[in-house]
Short mmCIF file of C-alpha atoms in Angstrom, two decimals:
data_model
loop_
_atom_site.label_atom_id
_atom_site.label_comp_id
_atom_site.label_asym_id
_atom_site.label_seq_id
_atom_site.Cartn_x
_atom_site.Cartn_y
_atom_site.Cartn_z
CA ASP A 44 14.84 4.37 -17.71
CA THR A 45 14.00 1.05 -16.07
CA GLY A 46 10.68 2.08 -14.62
CA VAL A 47 9.47 2.05 -11.03
CA SER A 48 10.39 -1.13 -9.16
CA GLN A 49 8.92 -2.50 -5.95
CA ASN A 50 10.08 -5.24 -3.64
CA PRO A 51 8.92 -7.68 -2.62
CA ARG A 52 6.16 -8.39 -5.14
CA HIS A 53 4.30 -10.55 -2.65
CA LYS A 54 4.37 -10.71 1.13
CA ILE A 55 2.47 -13.07 3.37
CA THR A 56 2.65 -12.38 7.07
CA LYS A 57 0.87 -13.23 10.28
CA ARG A 58 -1.23 -10.72 12.12
CA GLY A 59 0.85 -8.66 14.51
CA GLN A 60 4.08 -8.88 12.54
CA ASN A 61 5.88 -5.89 11.04
CA VAL A 62 6.49 -5.63 7.29
CA THR A 63 8.54 -3.25 5.15
CA PHE A 64 8.20 -2.56 1.45
CA ARG A 65 10.66 -0.81 -0.82
CA CYS A 66 10.08 1.37 -3.85
CA ASP A 67 12.76 2.48 -6.31
CA PRO A 68 11.45 5.32 -8.48
CA ILE A 69 12.49 6.25 -11.97
CA SER A 70 15.87 7.91 -11.63
CA GLU A 71 15.75 11.69 -11.24
CA HIS A 72 12.04 11.68 -10.41
CA ASN A 73 11.72 13.99 -7.45
CA ARG A 74 8.19 13.03 -6.41
CA LEU A 75 7.19 9.69 -4.96
CA TYR A 76 3.71 8.52 -3.98
CA TRP A 77 2.31 5.55 -2.11
CA TYR A 78 -1.21 4.23 -2.76
CA ARG A 79 -3.17 1.32 -1.43
CA GLN A 80 -5.57 -0.72 -3.55
CA THR A 81 -8.04 -3.20 -2.10
CA LEU A 82 -10.01 -5.71 -4.10
CA GLY A 83 -12.59 -4.13 -6.36
CA GLN A 84 -11.48 -0.59 -5.60
CA GLY A 85 -9.36 2.05 -7.23
CA PRO A 86 -6.05 3.02 -5.63
CA GLU A 87 -6.28 5.32 -2.60
CA PHE A 88 -3.62 7.88 -1.79
CA LEU A 89 -1.50 7.24 1.31
CA THR A 90 1.41 9.67 1.25
CA TYR A 91 3.66 11.76 -0.96
CA PHE A 92 7.31 12.87 -0.96
CA GLN A 93 8.96 15.76 -2.71
CA ASN A 94 12.63 14.72 -2.66
CA GLU A 95 13.17 13.57 0.95
CA ALA A 96 10.38 15.64 2.46
CA GLN A 97 7.07 13.96 3.25
CA LEU A 98 4.59 16.66 2.29
CA GLU A 99 1.20 15.02 2.67
CA LYS A 100 -0.29 12.07 4.51
CA SER A 101 -3.76 10.66 4.12
CA ARG A 102 -5.89 9.94 7.15
CA LEU A 103 -5.73 6.32 5.90
CA LEU A 104 -2.13 6.31 7.13
CA SER A 105 -2.63 5.30 10.74
CA ASP A 106 0.07 5.49 13.42
CA ARG A 107 1.08 1.94 12.51
CA PHE A 108 2.23 3.11 9.09
CA SER A 109 5.44 5.00 8.45
CA ALA A 110 7.12 5.98 5.23
CA GLU A 111 10.57 7.33 4.58
CA ARG A 112 12.62 8.57 1.69
CA PRO A 113 15.93 9.26 3.40
CA LYS A 114 18.07 10.44 0.50
CA GLY A 115 15.37 11.49 -1.91
CA SER A 116 15.77 8.33 -3.95
CA PHE A 117 14.20 5.03 -2.84
CA SER A 118 11.40 4.91 -0.29
CA THR A 119 10.24 2.42 2.31
CA LEU A 120 6.79 1.86 3.72
CA GLU A 121 6.61 0.05 7.05
CA ILE A 122 3.49 -1.36 8.66
CA GLN A 123 3.78 -2.28 12.31
CA ARG A 124 1.54 -4.79 14.08
CA THR A 125 -0.20 -5.78 10.88
CA GLU A 126 -3.94 -6.42 10.87
CA GLN A 127 -6.04 -8.42 8.44
CA GLY A 128 -7.50 -5.18 7.15
CA ASP A 129 -4.05 -4.21 5.91
CA SER A 130 -4.25 -6.89 3.22
CA ALA A 131 -4.08 -5.01 -0.06
CA MET A 132 -1.89 -4.12 -3.01
CA TYR A 133 0.54 -1.33 -2.15
CA LEU A 134 1.46 0.75 -5.18
CA CYS A 135 4.29 3.19 -5.57
CA ALA A 136 4.43 5.88 -8.24
CA SER A 137 6.99 8.49 -9.17
CA SER A 138 6.94 11.67 -11.21
CA PHE A 139 9.04 14.65 -12.19
CA ASP A 140 7.76 18.10 -11.41
CA GLN A 141 7.75 20.01 -14.66
CA ARG A 142 5.57 23.10 -14.79
CA GLN A 143 3.32 21.34 -12.30
CA ARG A 144 1.99 18.93 -14.91
CA ASP A 145 3.78 15.83 -13.76
CA THR A 146 2.56 12.39 -14.71
CA GLN A 147 2.77 9.52 -12.28
CA TYR A 148 4.33 6.25 -13.38
CA PHE A 149 3.41 3.26 -11.31
CA GLY A 150 5.37 0.24 -10.18
CA PRO A 151 4.04 -3.34 -10.25
CA GLY A 152 2.95 -3.18 -6.63
CA THR A 153 3.50 -5.28 -3.52
CA ARG A 154 0.63 -7.57 -2.61
CA LEU A 155 0.32 -8.00 1.15
CA THR A 156 -1.66 -10.83 2.69
CA VAL A 157 -2.12 -10.80 6.45
CA LEU A 158 -3.21 -14.14 7.88
CA ALA B 173 -12.91 18.23 -3.07
CA GLN B 174 -12.18 16.03 -6.05
CA SER B 175 -13.86 12.78 -6.96
CA VAL B 176 -14.39 10.46 -9.89
CA THR B 177 -17.36 8.30 -10.78
CA GLN B 178 -17.02 5.50 -13.28
CA LEU B 179 -20.40 4.34 -14.52
CA GLY B 180 -20.50 0.59 -14.95
CA SER B 181 -18.14 -1.63 -13.03
CA HIS B 182 -18.22 -4.18 -15.87
CA VAL B 183 -18.41 -3.62 -19.62
CA SER B 184 -18.49 -6.43 -22.18
CA VAL B 185 -18.00 -5.99 -25.91
CA SER B 186 -17.34 -8.21 -28.89
CA GLU B 187 -14.00 -8.09 -30.62
CA GLY B 188 -14.13 -5.31 -33.22
CA ALA B 189 -16.91 -3.42 -31.48
CA LEU B 190 -16.76 0.10 -30.09
CA VAL B 191 -15.44 0.46 -26.56
CA LEU B 192 -16.96 3.20 -24.38
CA LEU B 193 -15.96 3.55 -20.74
CA ARG B 194 -17.61 6.38 -18.84
CA CYS B 195 -16.02 8.73 -16.36
CA ASN B 196 -17.47 11.77 -14.63
CA TYR B 197 -15.47 13.96 -12.32
CA SER B 198 -16.08 16.53 -9.65
CA SER B 199 -13.55 19.27 -9.05
CA SER B 200 -13.71 22.76 -7.62
CA VAL B 201 -10.79 23.89 -9.79
CA PRO B 202 -9.71 23.04 -13.36
CA PRO B 203 -8.75 19.39 -13.30
CA TYR B 204 -6.10 17.24 -14.84
CA LEU B 205 -7.62 13.93 -15.94
CA PHE B 206 -6.06 10.56 -16.58
CA TRP B 207 -6.96 7.08 -17.74
CA TYR B 208 -4.87 4.16 -16.53
CA VAL B 209 -5.11 0.46 -17.43
CA GLN B 210 -4.30 -2.39 -15.09
CA TYR B 211 -3.69 -5.96 -16.17
CA PRO B 212 -4.01 -8.76 -13.60
CA ASN B 213 -1.40 -8.62 -10.85
CA GLN B 214 0.32 -5.63 -12.39
CA GLY B 215 0.63 -1.94 -11.67
CA LEU B 216 -1.11 0.82 -13.54
CA GLN B 217 -0.08 1.90 -17.02
CA LEU B 218 -0.93 5.37 -18.29
CA LEU B 219 -3.20 5.35 -21.34
CA LEU B 220 -3.68 9.08 -21.78
CA LYS B 221 -3.99 12.38 -19.94
CA TYR B 222 -5.74 15.73 -20.24
CA THR B 223 -3.83 18.77 -18.96
CA SER B 224 -5.89 21.70 -20.28
CA ALA B 225 -4.60 21.60 -23.85
CA ALA B 226 -6.68 19.94 -26.59
CA THR B 227 -9.97 18.56 -25.37
CA LEU B 228 -9.67 15.42 -27.50
CA VAL B 229 -6.76 13.41 -26.21
CA LYS B 230 -5.21 10.48 -28.02
CA GLY B 231 -3.43 7.79 -26.10
CA ILE B 232 -1.72 4.48 -26.59
CA ASN B 233 -3.24 1.35 -28.12
CA GLY B 234 -5.81 3.32 -30.14
CA PHE B 235 -7.65 4.80 -27.16
CA GLU B 236 -8.82 8.37 -26.95
CA ALA B 237 -10.86 10.49 -24.56
CA GLU B 238 -12.72 13.76 -24.81
CA PHE B 239 -12.85 16.33 -22.04
CA LYS B 240 -16.30 17.94 -21.81
CA LYS B 241 -16.39 20.62 -19.17
CA SER B 242 -20.13 21.22 -19.48
CA GLU B 243 -20.81 17.57 -18.75
CA THR B 244 -17.88 17.12 -16.32
CA SER B 245 -17.01 14.01 -18.28
CA PHE B 246 -13.90 12.34 -19.66
CA HIS B 247 -15.15 9.19 -21.39
CA LEU B 248 -12.68 6.72 -22.90
CA THR B 249 -13.31 5.26 -26.34
CA LYS B 250 -11.73 2.92 -28.85
CA PRO B 251 -13.32 2.30 -32.25
CA SER B 252 -12.53 -1.40 -32.44
CA ALA B 253 -11.91 -3.64 -29.44
CA HIS B 254 -9.15 -6.20 -29.42
CA MET B 255 -8.85 -9.23 -27.19
CA SER B 256 -5.73 -7.72 -25.63
CA ASP B 257 -7.79 -4.76 -24.37
CA ALA B 258 -9.37 -6.93 -21.69
CA ALA B 259 -8.26 -5.36 -18.42
CA GLU B 260 -9.39 -3.00 -15.68
CA TYR B 261 -9.52 0.69 -16.49
CA PHE B 262 -9.27 3.51 -14.00
CA CYS B 263 -10.15 7.15 -14.44
CA ALA B 264 -8.34 9.60 -12.16
CA VAL B 265 -8.29 13.32 -11.43
CA SER B 266 -5.72 15.64 -9.91
CA VAL B 267 -5.54 19.36 -9.48
CA ASN B 268 -2.94 22.09 -9.39
CA ARG B 269 -2.68 23.10 -5.76
CA GLY B 270 0.91 24.12 -5.39
CA SER B 271 2.93 21.74 -3.27
CA THR B 272 0.15 19.16 -3.12
CA LEU B 273 -0.16 18.90 -6.86
CA GLY B 274 -0.30 15.44 -8.25
CA ARG B 275 -2.25 13.45 -5.68
CA LEU B 276 -4.56 11.30 -7.78
CA TYR B 277 -8.18 10.55 -6.94
CA PHE B 278 -9.27 7.35 -8.65
CA GLY B 279 -12.61 5.94 -9.63
CA ARG B 280 -13.55 2.41 -8.66
CA GLY B 281 -12.57 1.04 -12.02
CA THR B 282 -14.32 -0.63 -14.95
CA GLN B 283 -13.52 -4.20 -15.90
CA LEU B 284 -13.55 -4.58 -19.67
CA THR B 285 -14.25 -8.02 -21.13
CA VAL B 286 -13.78 -8.64 -24.84
CA TRP B 287 -15.58 -11.60 -26.40
CA PRO B 288 -14.23 -13.30 -29.54
#
């Protein structure tokens, strides 16, 4: 069990560019979550996968955001036409559904800065 | 709807003193409650969780929390603070709603400072 990993750890981009983040969950965890955390705030839910199916999306996830988990393992989060307001820490978490009392384990996050 | 309120965005204690971080929740159904800790530039680490078993929950690093339904609270305590406890602490709630189980609702966090 190597924990949840995220890449890159830091990303600096210019406004209008596209960025993609990757999350590798703990092996055999069937649930994967994305959250966004801005300065001084708690994490806010973005979206959630059960295996490869995306089951819930927050209204925070605008049309510029897309997430995939093609084989039910790793996941990617893409932001198109980035805006300065997208600057935040993007956190990934994974869990294993066991009697519906799963616990989420978080990765170190990807810090995005949009100039 | 679910929500969490953490009273006090900053708490300062002396090393060896009692730590008390407050969390109140709102939930229309029985909640699951969590405390996470975040060190600078790192992800969140689970301290402890309440999942409808014992109301007094013990976690890592000497922390514990008590679920009080009548007060809708889940305050985090530690009898004696250590310098290494300095970090940001988040209270979170989730509910059992079938396929959407597990989505966490976080409070805004409490920054704990420990003075020598």
